[in-house]
Structure formats: C-alpha cells, structure tokens
Amino acid sequence: MSHYRAVKGTRDIFPDEVIAWQYVERVIHRVAALYAFHEIRTPVFEYTDLFQRSIGATTDIVGKEMFTFQPDPNGRSITLRPEMTAGVMRAFLQSSRASEAPVHKLYYISDLFRKERPQAGRQRQFCQFGAELLGTSSPAAVAEVIAFMMHVFRLLGLTGLKLRINTLGSVEDRMRYRDALRAYLLPFSGELDAPSLERLEKNPLRILDSKNAAVQDIVSGAPALRDYLQPAALEEFEEVLGYLDDRGIAYVQDPLLVRGLDYYCHTAFEVQCADLGAQDALGGGGRYDGLARELGGASDLPAVGFAVGMERLMIALEKQGLLSELPVQGPEVYVVLQDRSLLAHAVTLCGALRDAGIRTEIDLAGRSMKAQMREANRMRAAHALFVGRDEVAAGAYGLKNLESSVQQALSLEAVITELGHG
Ligand code: AMP
C-alpha cells in the first residue's frame, strides 16, 4: 500500500458513491430547469481581495479559513474560493450581462475550500449547490429561491427539515442594532467566552448564534433586532412569509438567526436537518443587495441566494435510507472471448455496439473465459456476448441473457436490434 494519503479534510469519492452524487445532481439540474435557473461555473481561485471585500474581513472565513497563496513573487495574492456568491457576482459584474435582462437566475454545484478543523460534516474541500437570483428585491424572489431549495429536498424525499427564517432589516437598521447590541454586551465582557469576545468588537451579531449556554443566557436579555427595524423592512418580511405560505412551505421564525457573512440584509434563512448531529446546518442564504456596490458595481443590485452543503445533504439522505436503491449501472453487454487471438475482432465488435449506443465492456487483460464470466456477473452485466472461433466464422455470436440464461445465436445487426437500439 502506498504511504500517500489524501490531505486532511479532503476525501475521495469512488464510483459506488458517485452514483448517489450524480443522482442528486440530476435532481438539482431538473429542479433548476423547472424554476428557470441556469448553471454558472466560475474559477476555483480568485484574487484574495474579492473575498476580503465581499465576505468581510471580520468574518471567520476571511480571518482564518482561506487557502491563500502568492503565485509568483510580484503577483497578486490569490485564494481558493471559500464560497460561491462573491465569484458569481464578480463574474456577473465583469460581463456585460446585467444590461441584457432585468433578472438573472443562476445556480451552481461547485467545490469550495476552507481551512476549518476537519470533523464529520466539516471538510476543507467540500461542495455546495446553490442559487443566486440577481436584479430584483421583490419578496417573491426571496420566496422563489427558498422554493427552489425546498423543492430539491422534497424531490429527494428528505424529511425532518426545519426552515428557520428571520429579517435583518436594511444595512442601516443592522448597523444601529449592532451598536445597541454591543452596548448591551459590553458590561458582560468578563462572562463571555473567547470567540464571543472576539466578535464583540468586529461582529457582535454573530454572538446571537453562540451555542455556549452561558452566552445564550446573556443573549436572552439582549435588545431584539426586531425593535430596530423600520416598518418597511417588517412589511417586506411579512410579504416573504406570505409567499412561502402560498407555496405551502413550512418555516419557523427565529429572531436570533443571523448569517455569518457581512453582506446579508433583510431576509436570512437556514435549513437544519435533525439527522446531521452537531453540524446540523444543511444550508442557508438570504438577501445581499449591497454586495454589487461593494465590489465596485455602479449601484446596489438586489440579490438573494442560498447554498446547501452537498456532503451534508448526502449524509442526511444516506441516514434516511434514500440512497439505498442506487446500484452502479452495469454494462448491457459483456463481450466474452474464447481466446486472446480474437481480441482484434472483438474490439471491432465492441466499437459497433458502442456506436449503436449499447453500453459494452470487454476484458482487455486476456483472462480465461471463466474469469471473464465471473467479471460479467460481478459487474451485473445484462448480457454476455460469446465470441469464439466458430462464432466469428459463422458471423453469429452467442448472446446470453444473464438473468434468464436464455442464449441465442445472432448476427451483430440482430444483437443491436435485440437490445433495442436497432
Ligand atoms: P455557508 O456558506 O457557511 O453558509 O454554508 C452553507 C452550507 O455549506 C452549510 O450549511 C453546510 O451544509 C455547508 N458547509 C459549509 N462549510 C462546510 C465545510 N467546511 N464542510 C462541509 N460542508 C460545509
């Protein structure tokens, strides 16, 4: 065995698992099409300042979790993307697409990189599927992205989900609240844990999220964000909830829900799954109207999006037994050779079958017929096609249905017809 190991916090996904991934990806693509979202792919790395500017220098991600490097001595610093929204927005602003249509609906299934402490459901390379709806601040648009996300879960059959939702108000509302919250928390400085103390200066709203019981106790007496919101923000939120009600999407309002990234405003949401253990956040999202301007866009661009962790989604589906019926697809035909001298003929035969759209496998290692049959069965091939000297001479091959064991002698054309591709 080689002594090389995958880097801590990364993992390999072998074919039997990839089957499950492809199935989930197909569902995502299908639902995206139903909602008229279009896929976008952006580079795996971006200039570091894009993330500093967008995610916010005070966040954990930018503060300590980015894989950053300098490609050459005088080059600009580069970072492996820790999330997709910044790159998508950068790509969008860089292109001239904003002027082409009023509203843009984009989605992705992409790998991300964060230098976190690896544990179950927390990796250093992981994958997210997500969507960004750009160009409208309509509450119906917020409900649309939530509906897209929940529709994927529904089609997959996932249960035990809890959609928590809150409004953070406008950026100004949030700033006023931040100051009030900091003023409330300052006298408790001696009782806060280290992460909360760190957040007190830079990002006190995140303290509301703390899982530490002592901190939660202090937080329970804090001023409520709701009291700092303008009536317009509250009305808008009510509208979002109304659209969710109309679509039959269940949610719970959680006034303590804040999202980790700086650019969120108004509606924020998160989905938890009871089957995920400690890392129970399956995904989340919200509105981020100010991001475009932050990145040098001419004006604010209303935007709303979500991201769901694919590994956690796979764990939840697995736990709920929703992936068990997905065997690796075997070949339709396994070509079995009498001996190696027939390989050239058999390879040509394979080519014809594949050209006809038939999934075909052949033993390239020159093993015995018995070993080839064993392999055909192990791979769950639907048929074996016997190619011996007599068959080649007669131009008719032995096609054996491996389930019924019925065998017939057929020409190549007849094999293709028999397998439904004629
Ligand atoms: P975030 O971009 O931090 O809001 O994360 C959205 C979702 O991505 C989370 O709810 C997780 O499902 C997933 N996620 C975030 N970080 C990781 C990680 N390090 N490993 C695996 N999944 C993650």
PDB file of C-alpha atoms and ligand atoms in Angstrom, residues 9 61 65 82-85 108 112-129 259-261 263-264 269-271 276 279-285 306-313, ligand 1:
ATOM      1  CA  GLY A   9     -10.165  17.387   5.415  1.00  0.00           C
ATOM      2  CA  ILE A  61     -13.800  32.711   6.779  1.00  0.00           C
ATOM      3  CA  GLU A  65     -10.101  29.897   6.950  1.00  0.00           C
ATOM      4  CA  PRO A  82     -14.351  29.629   0.195  1.00  0.00           C
ATOM      5  CA  GLU A  83     -17.879  30.338  -1.115  1.00  0.00           C
ATOM      6  CA  MET A  84     -19.513  30.988  -4.473  1.00  0.00           C
ATOM      7  CA  THR A  85     -21.514  34.179  -4.148  1.00  0.00           C
ATOM      8  CA  TYR A 108     -24.108  26.100  -9.329  1.00  0.00           C
ATOM      9  CA  LEU A 112     -15.146  25.169  -2.083  1.00  0.00           C
ATOM     10  CA  PHE A 113     -12.154  25.340   0.232  1.00  0.00           C
ATOM     11  CA  ARG A 114     -11.994  26.398   3.870  1.00  0.00           C
ATOM     12  CA  LYS A 115      -9.227  25.801   6.380  1.00  0.00           C
ATOM     13  CA  GLU A 116     -11.543  24.554   9.124  1.00  0.00           C
ATOM     14  CA  ARG A 117     -10.871  21.861  11.692  1.00  0.00           C
ATOM     15  CA  PRO A 118     -11.995  18.719   9.870  1.00  0.00           C
ATOM     16  CA  GLN A 119     -14.768  16.695  11.538  1.00  0.00           C
ATOM     17  CA  ALA A 120     -17.914  14.865  10.468  1.00  0.00           C
ATOM     18  CA  GLY A 121     -19.777  17.183   8.076  1.00  0.00           C
ATOM     19  CA  ARG A 122     -16.936  19.701   8.070  1.00  0.00           C
ATOM     20  CA  GLN A 123     -14.224  19.362   5.463  1.00  0.00           C
ATOM     21  CA  ARG A 124     -11.521  21.529   3.976  1.00  0.00           C
ATOM     22  CA  GLN A 125     -12.699  20.815   0.460  1.00  0.00           C
ATOM     23  CA  PHE A 126     -16.452  20.467   0.175  1.00  0.00           C
ATOM     24  CA  CYS A 127     -19.168  21.017  -2.372  1.00  0.00           C
ATOM     25  CA  GLN A 128     -22.200  23.275  -2.346  1.00  0.00           C
ATOM     26  CA  PHE A 129     -25.165  23.597  -4.597  1.00  0.00           C
ATOM     27  CA  ARG A 259     -25.848  34.677   8.979  1.00  0.00           C
ATOM     28  CA  GLY A 260     -22.080  34.513   9.229  1.00  0.00           C
ATOM     29  CA  LEU A 261     -21.273  36.724   6.301  1.00  0.00           C
ATOM     30  CA  TYR A 263     -23.201  41.117   3.156  1.00  0.00           C
ATOM     31  CA  TYR A 264     -26.620  39.824   4.194  1.00  0.00           C
ATOM     32  CA  PHE A 269     -32.766  31.747   6.361  1.00  0.00           C
ATOM     33  CA  GLU A 270     -31.237  28.459   7.304  1.00  0.00           C
ATOM     34  CA  VAL A 271     -32.299  24.836   6.930  1.00  0.00           C
ATOM     35  CA  LEU A 276     -26.997  15.688  10.881  1.00  0.00           C
ATOM     36  CA  GLN A 279     -23.221  20.051  12.183  1.00  0.00           C
ATOM     37  CA  ASP A 280     -26.949  20.275  11.575  1.00  0.00           C
ATOM     38  CA  ALA A 281     -26.993  23.236   9.182  1.00  0.00           C
ATOM     39  CA  LEU A 282     -27.780  21.837   5.768  1.00  0.00           C
ATOM     40  CA  GLY A 283     -27.776  25.195   4.082  1.00  0.00           C
ATOM     41  CA  GLY A 284     -28.856  28.760   4.227  1.00  0.00           C
ATOM     42  CA  GLY A 285     -28.970  32.047   2.479  1.00  0.00           C
ATOM     43  CA  PHE A 306     -28.753  30.183  -0.900  1.00  0.00           C
ATOM     44  CA  ALA A 307     -26.109  27.499  -0.564  1.00  0.00           C
ATOM     45  CA  VAL A 308     -26.530  23.910   0.584  1.00  0.00           C
ATOM     46  CA  GLY A 309     -23.656  21.651   1.612  1.00  0.00           C
ATOM     47  CA  MET A 310     -23.628  18.622  -0.685  1.00  0.00           C
ATOM     48  CA  GLU A 311     -21.690  16.366   1.719  1.00  0.00           C
ATOM     49  CA  ARG A 312     -24.173  17.082   4.486  1.00  0.00           C
ATOM     50  CA  LEU A 313     -27.040  16.542   2.076  1.00  0.00           C
TER      51      LEU A 313
HETATM   52  P1  AMP B   1     -22.130  28.739   4.450  1.00  0.00           P
HETATM   53  O1  AMP B   1     -21.577  29.048   3.079  1.00  0.00           O
HETATM   54  O2  AMP B   1     -21.075  28.798   5.511  1.00  0.00           O
HETATM   55  O3  AMP B   1     -23.389  29.452   4.772  1.00  0.00           O
HETATM   56  O4  AMP B   1     -22.516  27.198   4.409  1.00  0.00           O
HETATM   57  C1  AMP B   1     -23.637  26.711   3.745  1.00  0.00           C
HETATM   58  C2  AMP B   1     -23.642  25.216   3.878  1.00  0.00           C
HETATM   59  O5  AMP B   1     -22.460  24.667   3.314  1.00  0.00           O
HETATM   60  C3  AMP B   1     -23.600  24.716   5.310  1.00  0.00           C
HETATM   61  O6  AMP B   1     -24.874  24.688   5.854  1.00  0.00           O
HETATM   62  C4  AMP B   1     -23.019  23.348   5.150  1.00  0.00           C
HETATM   63  O7  AMP B   1     -24.010  22.430   4.728  1.00  0.00           O
HETATM   64  C5  AMP B   1     -22.034  23.544   4.036  1.00  0.00           C
HETATM   65  N1  AMP B   1     -20.672  23.750   4.570  1.00  0.00           N
HETATM   66  C6  AMP B   1     -20.125  24.895   4.999  1.00  0.00           C
HETATM   67  N2  AMP B   1     -18.855  24.701   5.398  1.00  0.00           N
HETATM   68  C7  AMP B   1     -18.604  23.380   5.216  1.00  0.00           C
HETATM   69  C8  AMP B   1     -17.465  22.539   5.440  1.00  0.00           C
HETATM   70  N3  AMP B   1     -16.328  23.006   5.902  1.00  0.00           N
HETATM   71  N4  AMP B   1     -17.580  21.227   5.138  1.00  0.00           N
HETATM   72  C9  AMP B   1     -18.727  20.713   4.642  1.00  0.00           C
HETATM   73  N5  AMP B   1     -19.827  21.469   4.407  1.00  0.00           N
HETATM   74  C10 AMP B   1     -19.766  22.776   4.696  1.00  0.00           C
END
